[in-house]
CSV table of C-alpha atoms in Angstrom, one decimal:
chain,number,residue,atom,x,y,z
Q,1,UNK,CA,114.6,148.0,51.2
Q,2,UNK,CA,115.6,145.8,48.0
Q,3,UNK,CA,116.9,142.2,48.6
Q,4,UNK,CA,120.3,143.9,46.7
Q,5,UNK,CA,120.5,146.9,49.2
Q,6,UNK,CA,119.9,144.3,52.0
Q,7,UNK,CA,122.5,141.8,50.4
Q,8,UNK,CA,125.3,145.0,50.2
Q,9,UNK,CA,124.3,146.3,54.0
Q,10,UNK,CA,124.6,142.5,55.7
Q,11,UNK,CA,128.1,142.5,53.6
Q,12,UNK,CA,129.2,145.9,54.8
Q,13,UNK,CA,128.1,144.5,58.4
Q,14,UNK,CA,130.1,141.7,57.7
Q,15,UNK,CA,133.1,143.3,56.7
Q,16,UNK,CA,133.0,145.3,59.6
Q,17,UNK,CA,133.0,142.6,62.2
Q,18,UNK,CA,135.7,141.0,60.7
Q,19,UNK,CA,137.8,144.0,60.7
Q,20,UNK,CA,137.2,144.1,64.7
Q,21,UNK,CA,138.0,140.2,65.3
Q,22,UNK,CA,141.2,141.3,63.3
Q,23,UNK,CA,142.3,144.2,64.6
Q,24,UNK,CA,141.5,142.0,68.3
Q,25,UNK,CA,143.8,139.4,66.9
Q,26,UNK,CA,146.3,141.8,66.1
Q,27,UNK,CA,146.2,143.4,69.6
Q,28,UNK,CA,146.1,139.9,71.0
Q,29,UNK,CA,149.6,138.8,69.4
Q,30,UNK,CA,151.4,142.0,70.9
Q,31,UNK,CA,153.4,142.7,74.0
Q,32,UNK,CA,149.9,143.4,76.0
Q,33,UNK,CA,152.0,143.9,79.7
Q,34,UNK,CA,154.5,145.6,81.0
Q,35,UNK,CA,158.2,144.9,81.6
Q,36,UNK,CA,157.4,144.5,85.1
Q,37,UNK,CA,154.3,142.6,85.0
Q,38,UNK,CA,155.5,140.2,82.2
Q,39,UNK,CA,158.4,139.7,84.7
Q,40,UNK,CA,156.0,138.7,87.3
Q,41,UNK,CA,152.7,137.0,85.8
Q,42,UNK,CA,154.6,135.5,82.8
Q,43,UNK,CA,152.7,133.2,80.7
Q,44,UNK,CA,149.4,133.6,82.5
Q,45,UNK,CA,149.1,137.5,82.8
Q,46,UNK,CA,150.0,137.2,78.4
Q,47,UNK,CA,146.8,135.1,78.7
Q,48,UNK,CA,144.2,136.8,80.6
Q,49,UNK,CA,145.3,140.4,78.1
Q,50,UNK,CA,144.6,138.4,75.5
Q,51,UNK,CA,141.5,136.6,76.3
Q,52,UNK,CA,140.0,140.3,77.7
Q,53,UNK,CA,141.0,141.6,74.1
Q,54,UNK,CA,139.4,138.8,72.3
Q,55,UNK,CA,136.0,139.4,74.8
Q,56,UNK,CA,136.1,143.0,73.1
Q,57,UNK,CA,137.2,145.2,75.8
Q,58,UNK,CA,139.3,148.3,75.4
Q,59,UNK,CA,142.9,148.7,76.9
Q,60,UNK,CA,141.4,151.0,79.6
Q,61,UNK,CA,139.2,148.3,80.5
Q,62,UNK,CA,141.7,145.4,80.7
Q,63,UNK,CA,144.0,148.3,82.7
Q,64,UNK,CA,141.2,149.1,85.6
Q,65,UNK,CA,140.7,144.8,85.9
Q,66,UNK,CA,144.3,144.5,86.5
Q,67,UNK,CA,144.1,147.2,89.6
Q,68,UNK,CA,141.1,144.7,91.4
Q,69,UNK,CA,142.4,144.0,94.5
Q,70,UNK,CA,143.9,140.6,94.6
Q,71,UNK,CA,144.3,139.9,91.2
Q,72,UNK,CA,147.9,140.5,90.5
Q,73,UNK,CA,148.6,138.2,93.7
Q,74,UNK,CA,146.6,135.6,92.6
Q,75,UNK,CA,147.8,135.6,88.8
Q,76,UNK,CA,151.6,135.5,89.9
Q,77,UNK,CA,150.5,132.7,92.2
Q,78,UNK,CA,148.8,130.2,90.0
Q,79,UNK,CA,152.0,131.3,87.2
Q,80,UNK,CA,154.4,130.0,90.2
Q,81,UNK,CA,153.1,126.8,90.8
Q,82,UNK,CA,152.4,126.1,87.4
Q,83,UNK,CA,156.0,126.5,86.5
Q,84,UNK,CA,157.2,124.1,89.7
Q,85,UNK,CA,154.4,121.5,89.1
Q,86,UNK,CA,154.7,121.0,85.2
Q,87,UNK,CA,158.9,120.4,86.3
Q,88,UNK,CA,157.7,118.4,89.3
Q,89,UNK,CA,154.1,117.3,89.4
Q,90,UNK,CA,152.6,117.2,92.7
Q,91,UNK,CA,152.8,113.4,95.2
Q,92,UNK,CA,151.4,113.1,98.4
Q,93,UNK,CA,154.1,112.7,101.1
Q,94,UNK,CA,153.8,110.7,104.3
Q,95,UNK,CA,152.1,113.1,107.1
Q,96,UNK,CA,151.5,112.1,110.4
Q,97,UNK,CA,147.9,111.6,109.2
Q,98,UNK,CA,149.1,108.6,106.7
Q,99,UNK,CA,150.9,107.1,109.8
Q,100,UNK,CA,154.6,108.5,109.3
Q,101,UNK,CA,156.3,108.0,112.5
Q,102,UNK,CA,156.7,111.4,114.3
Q,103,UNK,CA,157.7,109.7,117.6
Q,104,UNK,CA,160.0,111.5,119.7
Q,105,UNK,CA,164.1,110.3,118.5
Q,106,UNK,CA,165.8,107.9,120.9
Q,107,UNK,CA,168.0,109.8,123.5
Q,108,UNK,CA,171.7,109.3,123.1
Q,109,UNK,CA,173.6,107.2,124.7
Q,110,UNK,CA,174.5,107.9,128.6
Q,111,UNK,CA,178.0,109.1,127.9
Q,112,UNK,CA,177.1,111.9,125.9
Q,113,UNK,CA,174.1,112.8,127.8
Q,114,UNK,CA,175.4,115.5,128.6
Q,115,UNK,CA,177.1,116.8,125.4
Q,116,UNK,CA,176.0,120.3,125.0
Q,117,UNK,CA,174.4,120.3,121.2
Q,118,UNK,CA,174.6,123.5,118.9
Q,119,UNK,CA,171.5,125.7,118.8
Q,120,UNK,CA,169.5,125.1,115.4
Q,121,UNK,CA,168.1,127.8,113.6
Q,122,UNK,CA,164.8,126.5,112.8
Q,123,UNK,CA,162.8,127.8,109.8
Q,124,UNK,CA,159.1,127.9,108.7
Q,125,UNK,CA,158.8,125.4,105.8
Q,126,UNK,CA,157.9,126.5,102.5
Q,127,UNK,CA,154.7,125.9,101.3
Q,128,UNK,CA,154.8,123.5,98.0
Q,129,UNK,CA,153.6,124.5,94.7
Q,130,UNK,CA,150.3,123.1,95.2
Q,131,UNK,CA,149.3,125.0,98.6
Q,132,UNK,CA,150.2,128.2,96.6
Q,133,UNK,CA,148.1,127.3,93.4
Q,134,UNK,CA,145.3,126.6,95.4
Q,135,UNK,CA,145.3,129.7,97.3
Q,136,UNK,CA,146.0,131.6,94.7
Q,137,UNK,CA,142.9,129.8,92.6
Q,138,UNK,CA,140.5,130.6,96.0
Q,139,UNK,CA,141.6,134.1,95.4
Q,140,UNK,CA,140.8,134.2,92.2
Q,141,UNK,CA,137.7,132.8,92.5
Q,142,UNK,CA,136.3,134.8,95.0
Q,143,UNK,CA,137.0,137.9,92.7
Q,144,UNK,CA,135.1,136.0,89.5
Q,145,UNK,CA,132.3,135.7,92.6
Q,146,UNK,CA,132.3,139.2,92.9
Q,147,UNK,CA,132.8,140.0,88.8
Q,148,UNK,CA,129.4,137.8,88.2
Q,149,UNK,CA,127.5,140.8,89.6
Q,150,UNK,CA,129.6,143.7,88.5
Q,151,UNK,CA,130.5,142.3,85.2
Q,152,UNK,CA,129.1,138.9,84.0
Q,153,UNK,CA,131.5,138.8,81.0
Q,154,UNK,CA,135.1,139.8,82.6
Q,155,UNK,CA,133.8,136.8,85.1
Q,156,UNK,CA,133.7,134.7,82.5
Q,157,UNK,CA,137.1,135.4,80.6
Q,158,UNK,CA,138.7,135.1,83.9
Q,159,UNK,CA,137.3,131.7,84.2
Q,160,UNK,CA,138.4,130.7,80.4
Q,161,UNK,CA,142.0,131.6,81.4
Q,162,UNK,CA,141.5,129.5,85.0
Q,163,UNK,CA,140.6,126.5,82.2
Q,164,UNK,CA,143.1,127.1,80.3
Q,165,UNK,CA,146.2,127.4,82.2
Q,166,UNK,CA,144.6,125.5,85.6
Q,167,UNK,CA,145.9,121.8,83.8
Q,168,UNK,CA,149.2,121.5,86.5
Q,169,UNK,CA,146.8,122.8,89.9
Q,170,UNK,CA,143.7,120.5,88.6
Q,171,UNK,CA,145.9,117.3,88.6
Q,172,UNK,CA,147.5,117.9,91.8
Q,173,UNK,CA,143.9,118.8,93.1
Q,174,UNK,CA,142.7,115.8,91.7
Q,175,UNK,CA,145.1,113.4,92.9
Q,176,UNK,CA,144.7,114.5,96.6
Q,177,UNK,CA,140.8,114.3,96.2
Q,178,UNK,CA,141.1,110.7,94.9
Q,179,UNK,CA,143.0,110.4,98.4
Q,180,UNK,CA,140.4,112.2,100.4
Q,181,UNK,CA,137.4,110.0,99.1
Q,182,UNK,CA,139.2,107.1,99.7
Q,183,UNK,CA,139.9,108.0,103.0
Q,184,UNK,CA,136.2,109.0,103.5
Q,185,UNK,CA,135.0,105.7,102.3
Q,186,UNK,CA,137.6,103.8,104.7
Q,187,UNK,CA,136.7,105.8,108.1
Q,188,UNK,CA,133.9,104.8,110.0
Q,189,UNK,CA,131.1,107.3,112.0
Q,190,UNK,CA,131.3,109.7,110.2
Q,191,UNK,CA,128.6,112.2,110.1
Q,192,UNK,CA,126.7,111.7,106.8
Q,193,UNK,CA,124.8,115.4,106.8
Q,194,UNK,CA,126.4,116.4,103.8
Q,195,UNK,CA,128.3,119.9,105.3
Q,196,UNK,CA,129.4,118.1,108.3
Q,197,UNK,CA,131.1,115.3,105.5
Q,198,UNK,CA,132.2,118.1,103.5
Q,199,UNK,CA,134.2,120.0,106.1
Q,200,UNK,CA,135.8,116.6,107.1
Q,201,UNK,CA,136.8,116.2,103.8
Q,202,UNK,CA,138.3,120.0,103.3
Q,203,UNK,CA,140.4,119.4,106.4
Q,204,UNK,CA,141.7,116.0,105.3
Q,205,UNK,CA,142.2,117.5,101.6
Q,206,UNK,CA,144.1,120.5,103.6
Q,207,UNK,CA,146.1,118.4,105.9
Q,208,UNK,CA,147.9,116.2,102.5
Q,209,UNK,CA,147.8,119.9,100.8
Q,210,UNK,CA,150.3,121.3,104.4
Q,211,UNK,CA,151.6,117.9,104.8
Q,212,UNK,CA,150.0,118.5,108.5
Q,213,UNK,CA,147.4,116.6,110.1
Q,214,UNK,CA,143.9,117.5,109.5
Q,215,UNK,CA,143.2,118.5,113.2
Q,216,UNK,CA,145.9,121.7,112.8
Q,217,UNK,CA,144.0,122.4,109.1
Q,218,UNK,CA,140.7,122.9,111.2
Q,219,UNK,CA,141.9,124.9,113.9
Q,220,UNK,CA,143.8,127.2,111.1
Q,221,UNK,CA,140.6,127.7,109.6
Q,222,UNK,CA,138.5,128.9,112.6
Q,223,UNK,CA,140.9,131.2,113.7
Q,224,UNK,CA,141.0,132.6,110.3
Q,225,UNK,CA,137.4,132.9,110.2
Q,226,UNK,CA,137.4,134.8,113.4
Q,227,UNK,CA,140.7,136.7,113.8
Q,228,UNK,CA,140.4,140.5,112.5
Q,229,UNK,CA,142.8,142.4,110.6
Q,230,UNK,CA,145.3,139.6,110.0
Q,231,UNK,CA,148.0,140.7,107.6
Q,232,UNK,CA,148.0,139.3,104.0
Q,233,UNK,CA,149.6,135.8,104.1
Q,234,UNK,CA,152.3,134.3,101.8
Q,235,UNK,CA,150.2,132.4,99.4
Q,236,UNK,CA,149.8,128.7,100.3
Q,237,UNK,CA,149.8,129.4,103.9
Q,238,UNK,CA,146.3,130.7,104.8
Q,239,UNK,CA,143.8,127.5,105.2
Q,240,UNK,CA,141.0,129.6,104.4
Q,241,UNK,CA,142.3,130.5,101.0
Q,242,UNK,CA,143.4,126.8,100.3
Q,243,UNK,CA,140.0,125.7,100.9
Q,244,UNK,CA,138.5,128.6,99.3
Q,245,UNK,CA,140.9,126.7,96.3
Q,246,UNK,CA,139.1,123.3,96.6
Q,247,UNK,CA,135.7,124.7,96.0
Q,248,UNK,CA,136.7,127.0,93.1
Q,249,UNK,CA,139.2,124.2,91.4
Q,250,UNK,CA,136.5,121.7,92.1
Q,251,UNK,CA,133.3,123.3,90.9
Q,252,UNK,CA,135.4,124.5,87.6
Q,253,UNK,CA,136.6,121.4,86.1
Q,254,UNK,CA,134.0,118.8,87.9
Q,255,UNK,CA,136.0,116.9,90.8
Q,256,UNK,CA,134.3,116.1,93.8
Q,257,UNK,CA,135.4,115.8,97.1
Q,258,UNK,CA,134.4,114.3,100.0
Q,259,UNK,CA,132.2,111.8,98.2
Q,260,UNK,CA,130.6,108.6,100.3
Q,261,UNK,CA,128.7,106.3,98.3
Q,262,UNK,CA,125.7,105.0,99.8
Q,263,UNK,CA,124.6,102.3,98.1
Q,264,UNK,CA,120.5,102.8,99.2
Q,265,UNK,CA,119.8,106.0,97.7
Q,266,UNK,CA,122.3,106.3,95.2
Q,267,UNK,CA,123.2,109.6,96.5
Q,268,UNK,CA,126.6,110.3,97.7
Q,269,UNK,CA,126.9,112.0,101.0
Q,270,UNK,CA,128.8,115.5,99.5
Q,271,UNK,CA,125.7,115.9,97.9
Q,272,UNK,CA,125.6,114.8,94.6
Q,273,UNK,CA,124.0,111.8,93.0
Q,274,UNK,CA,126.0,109.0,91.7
Q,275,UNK,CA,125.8,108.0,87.5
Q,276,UNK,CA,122.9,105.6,87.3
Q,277,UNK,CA,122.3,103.2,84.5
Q,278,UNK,CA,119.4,105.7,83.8
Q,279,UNK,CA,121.8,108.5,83.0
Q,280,UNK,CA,122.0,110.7,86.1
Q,281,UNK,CA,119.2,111.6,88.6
Q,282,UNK,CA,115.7,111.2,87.6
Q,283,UNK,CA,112.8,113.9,88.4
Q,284,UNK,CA,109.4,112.2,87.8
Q,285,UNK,CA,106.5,113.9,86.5
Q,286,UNK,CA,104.3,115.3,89.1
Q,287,UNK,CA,105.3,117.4,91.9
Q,288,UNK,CA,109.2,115.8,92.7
Q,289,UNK,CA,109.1,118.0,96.0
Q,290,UNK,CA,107.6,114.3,96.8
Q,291,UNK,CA,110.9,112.5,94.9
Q,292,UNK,CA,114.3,112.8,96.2
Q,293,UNK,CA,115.5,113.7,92.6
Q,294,UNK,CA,118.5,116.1,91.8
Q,295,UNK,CA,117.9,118.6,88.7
Q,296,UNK,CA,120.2,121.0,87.3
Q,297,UNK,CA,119.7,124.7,86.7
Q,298,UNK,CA,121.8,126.6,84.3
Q,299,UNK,CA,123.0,130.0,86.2
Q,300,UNK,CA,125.5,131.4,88.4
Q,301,UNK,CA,123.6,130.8,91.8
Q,302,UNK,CA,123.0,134.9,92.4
Q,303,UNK,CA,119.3,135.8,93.4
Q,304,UNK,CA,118.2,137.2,90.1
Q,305,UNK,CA,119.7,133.7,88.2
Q,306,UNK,CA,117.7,131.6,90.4
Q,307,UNK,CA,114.2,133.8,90.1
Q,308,UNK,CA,112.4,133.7,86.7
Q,309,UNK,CA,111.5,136.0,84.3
Q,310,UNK,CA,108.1,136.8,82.2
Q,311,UNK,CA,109.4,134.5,79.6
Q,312,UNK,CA,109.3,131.5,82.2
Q,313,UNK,CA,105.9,131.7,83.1
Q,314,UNK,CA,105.7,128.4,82.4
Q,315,UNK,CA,108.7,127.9,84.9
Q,316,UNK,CA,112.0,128.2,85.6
Q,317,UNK,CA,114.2,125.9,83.6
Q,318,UNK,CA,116.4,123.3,84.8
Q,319,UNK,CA,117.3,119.4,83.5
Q,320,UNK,CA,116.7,116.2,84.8
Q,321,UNK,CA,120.3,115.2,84.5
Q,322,UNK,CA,123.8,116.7,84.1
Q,323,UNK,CA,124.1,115.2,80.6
Q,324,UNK,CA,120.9,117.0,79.5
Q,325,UNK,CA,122.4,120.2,81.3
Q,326,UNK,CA,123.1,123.4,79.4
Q,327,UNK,CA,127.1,124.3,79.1
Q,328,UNK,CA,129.0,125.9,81.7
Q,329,UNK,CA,128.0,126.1,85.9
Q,330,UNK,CA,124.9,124.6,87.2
Q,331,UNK,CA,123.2,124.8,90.6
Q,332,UNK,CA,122.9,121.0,91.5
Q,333,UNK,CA,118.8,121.7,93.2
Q,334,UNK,CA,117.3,118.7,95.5
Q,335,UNK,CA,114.0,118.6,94.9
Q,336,UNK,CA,113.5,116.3,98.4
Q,337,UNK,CA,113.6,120.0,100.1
Q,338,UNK,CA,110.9,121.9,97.9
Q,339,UNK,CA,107.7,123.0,100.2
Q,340,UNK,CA,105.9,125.6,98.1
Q,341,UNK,CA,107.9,124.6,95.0
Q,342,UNK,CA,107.7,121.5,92.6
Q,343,UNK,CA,109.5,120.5,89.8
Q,344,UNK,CA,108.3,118.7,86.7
Q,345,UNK,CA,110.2,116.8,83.7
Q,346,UNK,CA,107.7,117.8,80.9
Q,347,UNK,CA,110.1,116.9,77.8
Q,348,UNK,CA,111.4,113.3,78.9
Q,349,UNK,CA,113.0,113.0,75.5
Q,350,UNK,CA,115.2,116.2,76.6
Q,351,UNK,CA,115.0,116.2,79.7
Q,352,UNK,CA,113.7,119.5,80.2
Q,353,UNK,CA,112.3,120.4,83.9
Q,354,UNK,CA,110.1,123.3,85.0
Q,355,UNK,CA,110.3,124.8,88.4
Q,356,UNK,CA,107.3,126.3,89.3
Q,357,UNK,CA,105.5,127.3,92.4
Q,358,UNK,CA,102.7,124.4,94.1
Q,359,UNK,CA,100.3,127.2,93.8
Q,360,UNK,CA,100.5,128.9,90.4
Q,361,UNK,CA,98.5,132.3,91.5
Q,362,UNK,CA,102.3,132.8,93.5
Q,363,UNK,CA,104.5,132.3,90.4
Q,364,UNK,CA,103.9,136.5,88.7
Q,365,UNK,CA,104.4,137.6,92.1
Q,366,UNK,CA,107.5,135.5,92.3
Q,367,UNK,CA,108.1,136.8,88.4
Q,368,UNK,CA,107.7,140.7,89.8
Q,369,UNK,CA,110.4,140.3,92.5
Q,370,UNK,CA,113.2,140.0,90.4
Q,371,UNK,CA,115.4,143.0,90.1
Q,372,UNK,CA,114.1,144.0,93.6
Q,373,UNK,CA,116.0,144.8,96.7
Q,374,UNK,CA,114.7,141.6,98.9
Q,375,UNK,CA,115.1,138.5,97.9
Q,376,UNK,CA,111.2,136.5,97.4
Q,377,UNK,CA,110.1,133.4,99.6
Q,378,UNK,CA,110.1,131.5,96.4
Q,379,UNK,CA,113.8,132.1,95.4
Q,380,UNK,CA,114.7,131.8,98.6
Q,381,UNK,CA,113.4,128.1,99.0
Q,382,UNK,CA,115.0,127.5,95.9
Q,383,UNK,CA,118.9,128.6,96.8
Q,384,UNK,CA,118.8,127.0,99.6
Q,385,UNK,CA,117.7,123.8,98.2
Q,386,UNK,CA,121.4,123.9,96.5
Q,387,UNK,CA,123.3,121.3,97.0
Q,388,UNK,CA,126.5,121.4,95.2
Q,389,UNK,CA,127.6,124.1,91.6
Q,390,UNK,CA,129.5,121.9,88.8
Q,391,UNK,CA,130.7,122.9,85.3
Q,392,UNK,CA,129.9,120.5,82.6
């Protein structure tokens, strides 16, 4: 081939791509929903068409995603509470928790003990616009879970729009975990294993969500997690999906909860490490299953994403801090509870580490089990040396 013929075919290829972003573009500023649906899912459900048609997918594509179970509940619920929080951003109330008096009322006086009062007609209170954008975010996070493995790229245009449009939910989120770690850092004997600290946290964050105490928060979550065949909930009642709301809303835009600094290790007790002057957590060089360093691994956290392939025979990669992290989620990895692995920074200037087996005769069998229907030793040890997923 000439360098002209090449020159004309790389213009022709050219042209071509930029007719498809334009007729996307074109697509994208239309009326992408129906009547009904617009009606319903308003500005977000506009959003999530258009992102899908700027990802490249067809109409028929974009129609099947918006039949997942869930969705369309989830969608109308985040589109609900944004609306109420952007008119009136979310406050903490006084709960019994944050010592509002809930005492019993005085009786009344002797002569009208015995006035006959009118029956009241008691109704259950409505949840507030937070409680339902958080449930309806734990929905909708549980179905990007399950898009990862069916379809990697509709997971991740979900989780643009959830960036997006999530501004109202993240600072109402952010404000109660703000609360929470206070709270944490105030109470005294607590637990300090870090799921114990976590679930305390979830049930305080829960409790100033319901304006309940976090005892009633707990007990609504176990018999959720128990009970069969319960009937779909109005969102921002169900505890499970609120919590399921923390995680997703958390790991998304990077706000931790349940944190309790301890001032020997550097580490807080959710998990994570605290900033230090150094720039984050520190893997030394050398086998760090013998340092209690925290590294970083670029991937979604499935089996396959945490197993490596022939092109990391040298390792799997990860970083040394979440500054020198790669864009997007990463699997926060504690190297304190590595047996057969180790991980070594071998590019300090980067950052770069490599995870790789103690013994390195293991690491092509542990290269050959990926794609496979059991999950290896090896990439085993390694997810459940997770400690905490954030987005950078």
């Amino acid at each position: 081939m000439t360098v002209d013929n090449k020159v004309i075919i790389d213009a022709a290829k050219a042209t071509v791509q930029g007719a498809t972003f334009l007729i996307r573009e074109i697509r994208a500023m239309g009326d992408d929903l129906s009547p009904e649906l617009r009606s319903r899912l308003g500005a977000i459900g506009e959003l999530v068409v258009d992102t899908l048609i700027r990802a490249g997918f067809s109409d028929e594509e974009i129609a099947a995603l918006m039949q997942k179970k869930g969705l369309i509940r989830s969608l109308e619920g985040i589109e609900q509470a944004n609306n109420k929080l952007t008119e009136i951003p979310f406050q903490i109330n006084a709960t019994p928790d944050q010592g509002q008096d809930v005492s019993a009322s005085a009786p009344p006086p002797d002569d009208q003990a015995d006035a006959t009062l009118p029956p009241v007609d008691v109704k259950p209170k409505d949840p507030n616009p937070l409680a339902v954008g958080l449930a309806a975010a734990g929905q909708l996070g549980e179905i990007i879970k399950e898009l990862e493995e069916e379809n990697p790229k509709k997971a991740a245009a979900l989780e643009t729009v959830m960036l997006v449009a999530g501004g109202p939910i993240r600072a109402g989120f952010k404000i109660v975990s703000e609360k929470v770690n206070e709270k944490i850092n105030e109470e005294t004997g607590l637990s300090e294993k870090v799921g114990e600290l976590k679930d305390k946290a979830i049930d305080f964050a829960g409790g100033i969500v319901k304006e309940d105490v976090p005892e009633n928060f707990r007990s609504e979550r176990d018999y959720e997690a128990t009970a069969k065949d319960l009937p779909e909930p109005e969102l921002g009642i169900s505890a499970k999906e609120i919590a399921s709301g923390f995680e997703f809303i958390g790991t998304l835009f990077g706000i931790g909860l349940g944190k309790k600094a301890d001032a020997g290790s550097g580490r807080s007790s959710s998990g994570t490490r605290t900033k230090s002057s150094t720039g984050g957590a520190q893997v030394n060089s050398g086998t760090s299953g013998e340092s209690d360093g925290l590294i970083y691994r670029s991937a979604s956290g499935t089996p396959d994403s945490m197993t490596p392939r022939e092109k990391d025979a040298n390792g799997l990669s990860a970083a040394n801090s979440l500054e020198n992290a790669l864009t997007g989620k990463n699997q926060v990895i504690d190297t304190s509870k590595f047996k057969d692995l180790c991980a070594t920074c071998d590019n300090p200037k980067t950052g770069h580490v490599s995870i790789t087996p103690k013994d390195m005769s293991q690491m092509q069998d542990w290269i050959d089990s990926r794609g496979g229907t059991e999950v290896h030793p090896l990439t085993r040890e390694l997810m459940d040396s997770v400690v905490d997923t954030v987005k950078k």
